[in-house]
Amino acid sequence: MEKQELITKINEALAGEFEVEITDISPRALIKETLHLDSLALVDMVALIETTFKVGIKGADINRIKTFDNLYDIIHKQLNA
């Protein structure tokens, strides 16, 4: 999957699940603030991504996810490994 297509799909999934405008999601935006995530909602976000894209996100990777760009990179690497 091309990275731009992946980004679009991730953004659509997250905007729908967390009820934010898709235009609020940008590569350098902070995930927790943009999606209004607490620690439990962060787990929900990871579960959504894992289920939707059939990837596994490790604990160390979760801690590195600060921006949407971080998330895109982790998923893109896994899908293209």
Short mmCIF file of C-alpha atoms in Angstrom, two decimals:
data_model
loop_
_atom_site.label_atom_id
_atom_site.label_comp_id
_atom_site.label_asym_id
_atom_site.label_seq_id
_atom_site.Cartn_x
_atom_site.Cartn_y
_atom_site.Cartn_z
CA MET A 1 0.00 0.00 0.00
CA GLU A 2 1.31 3.43 -0.91
CA LYS A 3 2.06 5.63 2.08
CA GLN A 4 -0.39 8.39 1.08
CA GLU A 5 -3.19 5.85 0.70
CA LEU A 6 -2.29 4.44 4.11
CA ILE A 7 -2.33 7.92 5.68
CA THR A 8 -5.76 8.61 4.24
CA LYS A 9 -7.15 5.34 5.60
CA ILE A 10 -5.63 5.88 9.04
CA ASN A 11 -6.99 9.43 9.21
CA GLU A 12 -10.47 8.30 8.17
CA ALA A 13 -10.51 5.50 10.74
CA LEU A 14 -9.30 7.73 13.57
CA ALA A 15 -11.57 10.67 12.70
CA GLY A 16 -14.60 8.38 12.65
CA GLU A 17 -13.73 6.51 15.83
CA PHE A 18 -12.76 9.51 17.92
CA GLU A 19 -15.28 11.95 16.43
CA VAL A 20 -12.87 14.64 15.26
CA GLU A 21 -12.75 16.49 11.99
CA ILE A 22 -10.41 14.83 9.53
CA THR A 23 -8.96 18.27 8.83
CA ASP A 24 -7.73 18.41 12.45
CA ILE A 25 -5.43 15.48 11.76
CA SER A 26 -2.08 16.49 10.32
CA PRO A 27 1.29 14.73 10.26
CA ARG A 28 2.93 16.88 12.94
CA ALA A 29 -0.12 17.20 15.19
CA LEU A 30 0.10 15.55 18.61
CA ILE A 31 -2.10 12.46 18.68
CA LYS A 32 -3.24 12.60 22.31
CA GLU A 33 -4.26 16.23 22.11
CA THR A 34 -5.87 16.02 18.67
CA LEU A 35 -7.92 12.92 19.45
CA HIS A 36 -8.46 13.86 23.13
CA LEU A 37 -6.96 10.57 24.31
CA ASP A 38 -6.42 9.46 27.86
CA SER A 39 -4.44 6.28 28.53
CA LEU A 40 -7.49 4.02 28.07
CA ALA A 41 -8.47 5.70 24.80
CA LEU A 42 -4.86 5.32 23.61
CA VAL A 43 -5.23 1.56 24.06
CA ASP A 44 -8.48 1.74 22.06
CA MET A 45 -6.67 3.61 19.29
CA VAL A 46 -3.93 0.98 19.14
CA ALA A 47 -6.54 -1.81 19.03
CA LEU A 48 -8.37 -0.04 16.20
CA ILE A 49 -5.16 0.32 14.18
CA GLU A 50 -4.08 -3.27 14.82
CA THR A 51 -7.48 -4.64 13.80
CA THR A 52 -7.95 -2.40 10.79
CA PHE A 53 -4.47 -2.82 9.32
CA LYS A 54 -3.61 -6.30 10.63
CA VAL A 55 -0.42 -5.13 12.35
CA GLY A 56 0.93 -5.48 15.86
CA ILE A 57 2.14 -2.41 17.71
CA LYS A 58 4.60 -3.22 20.51
CA GLY A 59 4.73 -1.38 23.81
CA ALA A 60 8.00 0.32 22.88
CA ASP A 61 6.41 1.58 19.66
CA ILE A 62 3.38 2.89 21.53
CA ASN A 63 5.65 5.02 23.70
CA ARG A 64 7.26 6.51 20.57
CA ILE A 65 3.95 7.56 19.03
CA LYS A 66 3.66 11.26 19.74
CA THR A 67 2.55 12.62 16.36
CA PHE A 68 0.51 11.21 13.52
CA ASP A 69 3.73 11.02 11.49
CA ASN A 70 5.15 8.63 14.10
CA LEU A 71 2.06 6.44 13.77
CA TYR A 72 2.13 6.50 9.97
CA ASP A 73 5.80 5.48 9.92
CA ILE A 74 5.35 2.56 12.33
CA ILE A 75 2.40 1.14 10.40
CA HIS A 76 3.98 1.73 6.99
CA LYS A 77 7.19 -0.07 8.05
CA GLN A 78 5.25 -3.05 9.35
CA LEU A 79 3.11 -3.36 6.26
CA ASN A 80 6.15 -3.19 4.00
CA ALA A 81 8.46 -5.44 6.02
#
